Amino acid sequence: MMLNVSDSAVKKFKAFIKEQNLAGHGIRILAVPGGWRPSLTMDIVKDSVEGDVTLERDGLKVFLQNEAVLWFPNVTIDYSDETGFFLSGVDACSCS
């Protein structure tokens, strides 16, 4: 399974891109080193970077950095009005 973006997150990303007058842009999701595993970060970009996995969800271009796909294979980026963007499906870690 691959990193996924929920319908509510797609809707919010599309609205934000429209508000910013960035027609034709998409979301790039990448892994940032740190701690026991990388964290995810997102950016609005015009094009993918070589090696990215490119998806399209309801007209939204989603560019996934290869490392993000490898580190977060079963994660969904979701959105709610109460919490904003969040990750679901992240495996818990018990580090001692």
Coordinates of N, CA and C in Angstrom, one line a residue:
M1 N 0.8 -1.2 0.0 CA 0.0 0.0 0.0 C 0.9 1.2 0.0
M2 N 0.3 2.3 -0.5 CA 1.1 3.6 -0.6 C 0.5 4.7 0.2
L3 N 1.3 5.6 0.6 CA 0.9 6.8 1.3 C -0.3 7.4 0.5
N4 N -1.4 7.8 1.3 CA -2.6 8.2 0.7 C -3.0 9.5 1.2
V5 N -3.9 10.2 0.4 CA -4.5 11.5 0.8 C -6.0 11.3 0.8
S6 N -6.6 11.6 2.0 CA -8.1 11.4 2.1 C -8.9 12.5 1.3
D7 N -10.1 12.2 1.1 CA -11.0 13.1 0.3 C -11.1 14.5 1.0
S8 N -11.2 14.5 2.3 CA -11.3 15.8 3.0 C -9.9 16.6 2.9
A9 N -8.8 15.9 2.9 CA -7.5 16.6 2.7 C -7.4 17.1 1.3
V10 N -7.8 16.3 0.3 CA -7.8 16.8 -1.1 C -8.6 18.0 -1.3
K11 N -9.8 18.0 -0.7 CA -10.7 19.2 -0.8 C -10.0 20.4 -0.2
K12 N -9.4 20.3 0.9 CA -8.8 21.4 1.6 C -7.6 21.9 0.8
F13 N -6.7 21.0 0.3 CA -5.6 21.4 -0.5 C -6.0 22.1 -1.7
K14 N -7.1 21.6 -2.4 CA -7.6 22.3 -3.6 C -8.1 23.7 -3.3
A15 N -8.8 23.8 -2.2 CA -9.3 25.2 -1.8 C -8.1 26.1 -1.5
F16 N -7.1 25.6 -0.8 CA -6.0 26.5 -0.5 C -5.2 26.9 -1.8
I17 N -5.0 26.0 -2.7 CA -4.3 26.3 -3.9 C -5.1 27.3 -4.7
K18 N -6.4 27.2 -4.7 CA -7.3 28.2 -5.4 C -7.2 29.5 -4.8
E19 N -7.3 29.6 -3.4 CA -7.2 30.9 -2.7 C -5.9 31.6 -3.0
Q20 N -4.8 30.8 -3.2 CA -3.5 31.4 -3.4 C -3.2 31.7 -4.9
N21 N -4.2 31.5 -5.7 CA -4.1 31.7 -7.2 C -2.9 30.9 -7.8
L22 N -2.8 29.7 -7.4 CA -1.8 28.8 -7.9 C -2.3 27.7 -8.8
A23 N -3.2 28.1 -9.7 CA -3.7 27.1 -10.6 C -2.6 26.3 -11.3
G24 N -2.8 25.0 -11.4 CA -1.8 24.1 -12.0 C -0.8 23.6 -11.0
H25 N -0.8 24.0 -9.8 CA 0.2 23.5 -8.8 C -0.4 22.3 -8.1
G26 N 0.5 21.6 -7.4 CA 0.1 20.5 -6.7 C 0.8 20.5 -5.3
I27 N 0.6 19.4 -4.6 CA 1.1 19.2 -3.3 C 2.3 18.2 -3.4
R28 N 3.5 18.6 -2.8 CA 4.6 17.6 -2.7 C 4.7 17.2 -1.3
I29 N 4.8 15.9 -1.1 CA 4.9 15.4 0.3 C 6.3 14.7 0.4
L30 N 7.0 15.1 1.4 CA 8.4 14.6 1.5 C 8.7 14.2 3.0
A31 N 9.7 13.3 3.1 CA 10.1 12.9 4.4 C 11.3 13.8 4.8
V32 N 11.3 14.3 6.1 CA 12.4 15.1 6.6 C 13.1 14.3 7.7
P33 N 14.4 14.1 7.6 CA 15.1 13.3 8.7 C 14.9 13.9 10.1
G34 N 14.9 13.0 11.1 CA 14.8 13.4 12.4 C 14.3 12.3 13.3
G35 N 14.8 12.3 14.5 CA 14.4 11.3 15.5 C 14.6 9.9 15.1
W36 N 13.7 9.0 15.5 CA 13.8 7.6 15.2 C 13.3 7.3 13.8
R37 N 12.5 8.2 13.2 CA 12.1 8.1 11.8 C 11.7 9.5 11.3
P38 N 11.8 9.7 10.0 CA 11.5 11.0 9.5 C 10.1 11.5 9.8
S39 N 9.9 12.8 9.7 CA 8.5 13.3 9.7 C 8.1 13.7 8.3
L40 N 6.9 14.0 8.1 CA 6.4 14.4 6.8 C 6.2 15.9 6.8
T41 N 6.5 16.5 5.6 CA 6.3 17.9 5.4 C 5.6 18.0 4.0
M42 N 4.9 19.1 3.8 CA 4.2 19.3 2.5 C 4.5 20.7 2.0
D43 N 4.5 20.8 0.7 CA 4.7 22.1 0.1 C 3.9 22.2 -1.2
I44 N 3.5 23.4 -1.6 CA 2.8 23.6 -2.9 C 3.9 23.8 -3.9
V45 N 3.8 23.0 -5.0 CA 4.8 23.1 -6.0 C 4.2 23.0 -7.4
K46 N 4.9 23.5 -8.4 CA 4.4 23.5 -9.8 C 4.6 22.1 -10.4
D47 N 5.8 21.5 -10.1 CA 6.2 20.2 -10.8 C 6.8 19.3 -9.8
S48 N 6.8 18.0 -10.2 CA 7.5 17.0 -9.4 C 9.0 17.2 -9.5
V49 N 9.7 16.4 -8.6 CA 11.1 16.3 -8.6 C 11.4 14.9 -9.1
E50 N 12.5 14.8 -9.9 CA 12.9 13.5 -10.4 C 12.9 12.4 -9.3
G51 N 12.2 11.3 -9.6 CA 12.1 10.2 -8.6 C 10.8 10.2 -7.8
D52 N 10.1 11.3 -7.9 CA 8.8 11.4 -7.1 C 7.8 10.4 -7.8
V53 N 6.9 9.9 -6.9 CA 5.7 9.2 -7.4 C 4.6 10.2 -7.6
T54 N 4.0 10.3 -8.7 CA 3.0 11.3 -9.0 C 1.6 10.6 -9.0
L55 N 0.7 11.2 -8.3 CA -0.7 10.7 -8.2 C -1.6 11.9 -8.6
E56 N -2.8 11.6 -9.0 CA -3.8 12.6 -9.2 C -5.1 12.2 -8.4
R57 N -5.6 13.0 -7.6 CA -6.8 12.7 -6.8 C -7.8 13.8 -7.0
D58 N -8.9 13.5 -7.7 CA -9.9 14.5 -8.0 C -9.4 15.8 -8.5
G59 N -8.4 15.8 -9.4 CA -7.9 17.0 -10.0 C -6.7 17.6 -9.3
L60 N -6.4 17.1 -8.1 CA -5.2 17.5 -7.4 C -4.0 16.7 -7.7
K61 N -2.9 17.4 -8.1 CA -1.7 16.6 -8.3 C -1.0 16.4 -7.0
V62 N -0.6 15.2 -6.7 CA 0.1 14.9 -5.5 C 1.4 14.2 -5.9
F63 N 2.5 14.9 -5.5 CA 3.9 14.4 -5.7 C 4.4 13.8 -4.4
L64 N 4.8 12.5 -4.5 CA 5.3 11.9 -3.3 C 6.8 11.6 -3.4
Q65 N 7.6 12.2 -2.6 CA 9.0 11.9 -2.6 C 9.1 10.4 -2.3
N66 N 10.1 9.8 -3.0 CA 10.2 8.3 -2.9 C 10.5 7.9 -1.4
E67 N 11.3 8.7 -0.7 CA 11.6 8.3 0.7 C 10.3 8.4 1.5
A68 N 9.4 9.3 1.3 CA 8.2 9.4 2.0 C 7.3 8.1 1.8
V69 N 7.3 7.6 0.5 CA 6.6 6.4 0.2 C 7.2 5.2 0.9
L70 N 8.5 5.2 1.0 CA 9.1 4.1 1.7 C 8.9 4.1 3.2
W71 N 9.0 5.3 3.8 CA 8.9 5.4 5.3 C 7.5 5.3 5.8
F72 N 6.5 5.8 5.0 CA 5.1 5.9 5.4 C 4.2 5.2 4.4
P73 N 4.4 3.8 4.3 CA 3.6 3.1 3.2 C 2.1 3.0 3.5
N74 N 1.7 3.0 4.8 CA 0.3 2.8 5.1 C -0.4 4.0 5.8
V75 N 0.2 5.2 5.5 CA -0.3 6.4 6.2 C -1.2 7.1 5.3
T76 N -2.2 7.7 5.9 CA -3.2 8.6 5.1 C -3.1 10.0 5.7
I77 N -2.9 11.0 4.8 CA -2.9 12.4 5.3 C -4.4 12.8 5.2
D78 N -4.9 13.2 6.3 CA -6.3 13.5 6.5 C -6.5 15.0 6.9
Y79 N -7.7 15.4 6.9 CA -8.0 16.8 7.4 C -9.4 16.8 8.1
S80 N -9.4 17.6 9.2 CA -10.7 17.9 9.8 C -10.7 19.4 10.2
D81 N -11.8 20.0 10.2 CA -11.9 21.4 10.7 C -11.4 21.6 12.1
E82 N -11.6 20.6 12.9 CA -11.2 20.7 14.3 C -9.7 20.6 14.6
T83 N -9.0 19.7 13.8 CA -7.6 19.5 14.1 C -6.7 19.9 13.0
G84 N -7.2 20.3 11.8 CA -6.4 20.6 10.7 C -5.9 19.3 10.0
F85 N -4.7 19.3 9.4 CA -4.2 18.2 8.8 C -3.6 17.2 9.8
F86 N -3.7 15.9 9.6 CA -3.2 15.0 10.5 C -2.9 13.7 9.8
L87 N -2.1 12.8 10.4 CA -1.8 11.5 9.8 C -2.6 10.4 10.5
S88 N -3.1 9.5 9.8 CA -3.8 8.3 10.4 C -3.0 7.1 9.8
G89 N -3.0 6.0 10.6 CA -2.4 4.8 10.2 C -0.9 4.7 10.5
V90 N -0.4 5.7 11.3 CA 1.0 5.7 11.7 C 1.2 4.6 12.7
D91 N 2.2 3.8 12.5 CA 2.5 2.8 13.5 C 3.1 3.4 14.8
A92 N 2.7 2.9 15.9 CA 3.2 3.4 17.2 C 4.6 2.8 17.4
C93 N 5.4 3.6 18.1 CA 6.7 3.1 18.4 C 6.9 3.2 19.9
S94 N 7.4 2.1 20.5 CA 7.7 2.2 21.9 C 9.2 2.2 22.1
C95 N 9.8 3.3 22.1 CA 11.2 3.5 22.2 C 11.6 3.5 23.7
S96 N 12.6 2.8 24.1 CA 13.0 2.8 25.5 C 14.4 3.2 25.7

